[in-house]
mmCIF file of C-alpha atoms in Angstrom:
data_model
loop_
_atom_site.group_PDB
_atom_site.id
_atom_site.type_symbol
_atom_site.label_atom_id
_atom_site.label_comp_id
_atom_site.label_asym_id
_atom_site.label_seq_id
_atom_site.Cartn_x
_atom_site.Cartn_y
_atom_site.Cartn_z
ATOM 1 C CA CYS A 286 184.267 2.855 80.729
ATOM 2 C CA GLY A 287 184.026 0.757 83.892
ATOM 3 C CA LEU A 288 183.295 0.639 87.620
ATOM 4 C CA LEU A 289 185.631 2.079 90.257
ATOM 5 C CA ARG A 290 186.298 -0.631 92.846
ATOM 6 C CA HIS A 291 188.102 -0.499 96.207
ATOM 7 C CA ARG A 292 189.793 -3.226 98.251
ATOM 8 C CA PRO A 293 189.471 -2.215 101.933
ATOM 9 C CA GLY A 294 192.285 -2.783 104.414
ATOM 10 C CA ALA A 295 195.834 -1.605 104.966
ATOM 11 C CA GLY A 296 196.859 -1.585 101.318
ATOM 12 C CA GLY A 297 193.381 -0.496 100.162
ATOM 13 C CA ALA A 298 193.832 -0.529 96.398
ATOM 14 C CA TYR A 299 191.532 1.147 93.881
ATOM 15 C CA TRP A 300 191.031 -0.129 90.348
ATOM 16 C CA VAL A 301 188.652 0.314 87.445
ATOM 17 C CA ASP A 302 186.736 -2.879 86.721
ATOM 18 C CA SER A 303 186.226 -2.955 82.977
ATOM 19 C CA GLN A 304 186.131 -5.456 80.140
ATOM 20 C CA GLN A 305 189.478 -4.188 78.838
ATOM 21 C CA LYS A 306 191.234 -6.552 76.480
ATOM 22 C CA ARG A 307 194.862 -5.392 76.638
ATOM 23 C CA TYR A 308 196.783 -5.880 79.854
ATOM 24 C CA VAL A 309 198.735 -2.903 81.216
ATOM 25 C CA PRO A 310 201.764 -4.054 83.288
ATOM 26 C CA VAL A 311 201.707 -3.052 86.961
ATOM 27 C CA LYS A 312 204.703 -3.276 89.309
ATOM 28 C CA GLY A 313 204.227 -6.248 91.642
ATOM 29 C CA ASP A 314 201.779 -8.114 89.383
ATOM 30 C CA HIS A 315 202.405 -11.831 88.867
ATOM 31 C CA VAL A 316 201.930 -12.726 85.194
ATOM 32 C CA ILE A 317 202.434 -15.523 82.683
ATOM 33 C CA GLY A 318 204.751 -14.556 79.836
ATOM 34 C CA ILE A 319 205.760 -16.402 76.674
ATOM 35 C CA VAL A 320 209.462 -16.263 75.761
ATOM 36 C CA THR A 321 209.703 -14.760 72.256
ATOM 37 C CA ALA A 322 213.463 -14.133 72.004
ATOM 38 C CA LYS A 323 216.854 -14.461 73.675
ATOM 39 C CA ALA A 324 218.971 -11.329 73.354
ATOM 40 C CA GLY A 325 222.337 -11.689 75.096
ATOM 41 C CA ASP A 326 221.712 -11.934 78.826
ATOM 42 C CA VAL A 327 218.042 -11.014 78.532
ATOM 43 C CA PHE A 328 214.898 -12.876 77.485
ATOM 44 C CA ARG A 329 212.014 -11.046 75.785
ATOM 45 C CA LEU A 330 208.526 -12.103 76.873
ATOM 46 C CA ASP A 331 205.077 -11.511 75.433
ATOM 47 C CA VAL A 332 202.954 -10.602 78.459
ATOM 48 C CA GLY A 333 199.893 -9.438 76.521
ATOM 49 C CA GLY A 334 200.761 -5.749 76.866
ATOM 50 C CA SER A 335 201.645 -3.210 74.202
ATOM 51 C CA GLU A 336 205.344 -4.095 74.368
ATOM 52 C CA PRO A 337 207.393 -7.123 75.444
ATOM 53 C CA ALA A 338 208.841 -7.452 78.939
ATOM 54 C CA SER A 339 212.490 -8.218 79.672
ATOM 55 C CA LEU A 340 213.767 -10.919 82.030
ATOM 56 C CA SER A 341 217.448 -11.277 82.960
ATOM 57 C CA TYR A 342 218.914 -14.778 83.124
ATOM 58 C CA LEU A 343 220.107 -13.795 86.641
ATOM 59 C CA ALA A 344 216.501 -13.200 87.800
ATOM 60 C CA PHE A 345 216.025 -16.905 88.653
ATOM 61 C CA GLU A 346 216.741 -18.676 91.959
ATOM 62 C CA GLY A 347 220.347 -19.938 92.035
ATOM 63 C CA ALA A 348 221.265 -18.362 88.683
ATOM 64 C CA THR A 349 224.871 -17.253 88.178
ATOM 65 C CA LYS A 350 227.055 -16.480 85.146
ATOM 66 C CA ARG A 351 228.042 -20.163 85.112
ATOM 67 C CA ASN A 352 224.703 -21.642 86.172
ATOM 68 C CA ARG A 353 222.172 -20.210 83.710
ATOM 69 C CA PRO A 354 218.521 -21.308 83.643
ATOM 70 C CA ASN A 355 217.552 -23.466 80.648
ATOM 71 C CA VAL A 356 215.009 -21.114 79.072
ATOM 72 C CA GLN A 357 213.961 -21.617 75.440
ATOM 73 C CA VAL A 358 211.894 -19.539 73.009
ATOM 74 C CA GLY A 359 208.280 -20.668 73.454
ATOM 75 C CA ASP A 360 208.624 -21.462 77.175
ATOM 76 C CA LEU A 361 205.988 -20.154 79.569
ATOM 77 C CA ILE A 362 207.343 -18.136 82.482
ATOM 78 C CA TYR A 363 205.486 -17.196 85.662
ATOM 79 C CA GLY A 364 207.091 -14.084 87.118
ATOM 80 C CA GLN A 365 206.580 -10.732 88.752
ATOM 81 C CA PHE A 366 207.068 -7.184 87.476
ATOM 82 C CA VAL A 367 209.785 -5.178 89.251
ATOM 83 C CA VAL A 368 209.630 -2.329 86.730
ATOM 84 C CA ALA A 369 206.357 -1.297 85.097
ATOM 85 C CA ASN A 370 205.680 2.282 84.105
ATOM 86 C CA LYS A 371 204.848 4.135 80.932
ATOM 87 C CA ASP A 372 208.393 5.468 80.470
ATOM 88 C CA MET A 373 210.326 2.206 80.751
ATOM 89 C CA GLU A 374 210.243 -1.292 79.289
ATOM 90 C CA PRO A 375 208.488 -3.671 81.724
ATOM 91 C CA GLU A 376 210.989 -5.872 83.579
ATOM 92 C CA MET A 377 210.214 -9.204 85.234
ATOM 93 C CA VAL A 378 211.936 -11.439 87.776
ATOM 94 C CA CYS A 379 211.317 -15.015 88.917
ATOM 95 C CA ILE A 380 212.575 -14.501 92.466
ATOM 96 C CA ASP A 381 211.195 -12.734 95.521
ATOM 97 C CA SER A 382 213.083 -10.180 97.623
ATOM 98 C CA SER A 383 214.986 -12.966 99.445
ATOM 99 C CA GLY A 384 216.160 -14.581 96.186
ATOM 100 C CA LYS A 385 213.741 -17.547 96.365
ATOM 101 C CA SER A 386 211.594 -18.685 93.435
ATOM 102 C CA SER A 387 208.377 -18.771 95.549
ATOM 103 C CA GLY A 388 206.593 -20.738 92.809
ATOM 104 C CA MET A 389 207.854 -18.522 89.986
ATOM 105 C CA GLY A 390 209.894 -19.714 87.010
ATOM 106 C CA ILE A 391 209.394 -21.912 83.951
ATOM 107 C CA ILE A 392 205.934 -23.501 83.800
ATOM 108 C CA GLY A 393 205.627 -27.154 82.717
ATOM 109 C CA GLN A 394 205.246 -27.916 79.020
ATOM 110 C CA ASP A 395 202.283 -30.271 79.079
ATOM 111 C CA GLY A 396 199.510 -28.066 80.416
ATOM 112 C CA PHE A 397 196.962 -25.833 78.691
ATOM 113 C CA LEU A 398 197.320 -22.035 78.440
ATOM 114 C CA PHE A 399 194.235 -19.897 77.794
ATOM 115 C CA LYS A 400 193.065 -16.301 78.140
ATOM 116 C CA VAL A 401 190.157 -14.942 80.160
ATOM 117 C CA SER A 402 188.998 -11.425 81.018
ATOM 118 C CA LEU A 403 190.930 -9.436 83.596
ATOM 119 C CA GLY A 404 187.689 -9.238 85.599
ATOM 120 C CA LEU A 405 187.545 -13.036 85.911
ATOM 121 C CA ILE A 406 191.222 -13.114 86.968
ATOM 122 C CA ARG A 407 190.476 -10.697 89.830
ATOM 123 C CA LYS A 408 187.482 -12.835 90.812
ATOM 124 C CA LEU A 409 189.604 -16.034 90.858
ATOM 125 C CA LEU A 410 192.360 -14.363 92.897
ATOM 126 C CA ALA A 411 189.957 -12.877 95.469
ATOM 127 C CA PRO A 412 190.648 -14.214 98.992
ATOM 128 C CA LYS A 413 187.219 -15.835 99.401
ATOM 129 C CA CYS A 414 186.907 -17.297 95.885
ATOM 130 C CA GLU A 415 185.004 -20.604 96.059
ATOM 131 C CA ILE A 416 185.475 -21.514 92.378
ATOM 132 C CA ILE A 417 188.952 -23.050 92.704
ATOM 133 C CA GLN A 418 188.016 -24.767 95.973
ATOM 134 C CA GLU A 419 184.990 -26.365 94.299
ATOM 135 C CA LEU A 420 187.024 -27.408 91.236
ATOM 136 C CA SER A 421 189.699 -29.051 93.393
ATOM 137 C CA GLN A 422 187.057 -31.440 94.732
ATOM 138 C CA LEU A 423 186.405 -32.608 91.151
ATOM 139 C CA TYR A 424 189.978 -33.591 90.125
ATOM 140 C CA PRO A 425 193.499 -32.867 91.303
ATOM 141 C CA PHE A 426 195.121 -30.261 89.054
ATOM 142 C CA GLU A 427 197.883 -27.659 88.853
ATOM 143 C CA LEU A 428 196.886 -24.057 88.223
ATOM 144 C CA VAL A 429 198.825 -20.859 87.502
ATOM 145 C CA ILE A 430 196.873 -17.596 87.289
ATOM 146 C CA GLY A 431 198.466 -14.472 85.804
ATOM 147 C CA MET A 432 197.132 -10.965 86.412
ATOM 148 C CA ASN A 433 197.543 -10.455 82.648
ATOM 149 C CA GLY A 434 194.492 -12.635 81.894
ATOM 150 C CA ARG A 435 196.380 -15.871 81.241
ATOM 151 C CA ILE A 436 195.696 -19.124 83.039
ATOM 152 C CA TRP A 437 197.710 -22.348 82.770
ATOM 153 C CA VAL A 438 196.115 -25.566 83.975
ATOM 154 C CA LYS A 439 197.159 -29.222 84.005
ATOM 155 C CA ALA A 440 195.176 -32.196 85.310
ATOM 156 C CA LYS A 441 195.919 -35.942 85.155
ATOM 157 C CA THR A 442 194.409 -36.355 81.670
ATOM 158 C CA VAL A 443 193.800 -34.054 78.704
ATOM 159 C CA GLN A 444 190.044 -34.587 79.136
ATOM 160 C CA GLN A 445 190.118 -33.511 82.811
ATOM 161 C CA THR A 446 192.290 -30.512 81.896
ATOM 162 C CA LEU A 447 189.802 -29.392 79.229
ATOM 163 C CA ILE A 448 186.826 -29.829 81.595
ATOM 164 C CA ILE A 449 188.535 -27.533 84.121
ATOM 165 C CA VAL A 450 189.361 -25.015 81.351
ATOM 166 C CA ASN A 451 185.715 -25.009 80.195
ATOM 167 C CA ILE A 452 184.389 -24.514 83.732
ATOM 168 C CA LEU A 453 186.850 -21.682 84.445
ATOM 169 C CA GLU A 454 185.909 -19.945 81.181
ATOM 170 C CA ALA A 455 182.169 -20.347 81.896
ATOM 171 C CA CYS A 456 182.477 -19.147 85.520
ATOM 172 C CA GLU A 457 182.460 -15.523 84.481
ATOM 173 C CA PHE A 458 178.866 -15.793 83.277
ATOM 174 C CA MET A 459 177.497 -18.271 85.847
ATOM 175 C CA THR A 460 175.932 -17.633 89.217
ATOM 176 C CA ALA A 461 177.334 -19.584 92.177
ATOM 177 C CA GLU A 462 174.239 -21.820 92.021
ATOM 178 C CA GLN A 463 174.630 -22.564 88.303
ATOM 179 C CA ARG A 464 178.300 -23.395 88.903
ATOM 180 C CA LYS A 465 177.440 -25.762 91.769
ATOM 181 C CA GLN A 466 174.860 -27.535 89.575
ATOM 182 C CA ALA A 467 177.376 -27.937 86.718
ATOM 183 C CA LEU A 468 180.006 -29.349 89.067
ATOM 184 C CA ALA A 469 177.468 -31.709 90.648
ATOM 185 C CA LYS A 470 176.604 -33.104 87.174
ATOM 186 C CA LEU A 471 180.295 -33.649 86.420
ATOM 187 C CA SER A 472 180.996 -35.401 89.722
ATOM 188 C CA GLY A 473 177.926 -37.600 89.293
ATOM 189 C CA ASN A 474 176.004 -36.291 92.344
#
């Protein structure tokens, strides 16, 4: 049960906006996966779907048979689905069509990973989203947002990181005005 939404424009996509809990892989989606196993030349990643995704060691910028990426079980990987359909195992890559990483790859160890609803992810990734802009005026931070409901954030201190996490989690249930008031209190204005 949910609302049918439409994104106007050339690639006008339709989707059902619901409070679904389990992510369903979609070709082209950028997601955050957790490496659960190494099996030969392939890594297995938990992406929050019903089955793990695969990622070849060659699917990284500059990777060759001799120059393999240093990926360990437990690492966080930001990548994109190249195969995602109900008949095949989802397959990820960490390179774009020209072989560049374009921000994809292993995510730093010392950040904070948390889950939010898929609805909030779409809100944060919307072109005119003010939430991230407003947060960036509070503290400098790094942010990775996966379409699978996972967000990784890292600020200068653990305290600043957790404040950003709390604001992002609360954003789903706040009006723009409530958010602005909360941020004003934090920044001392």
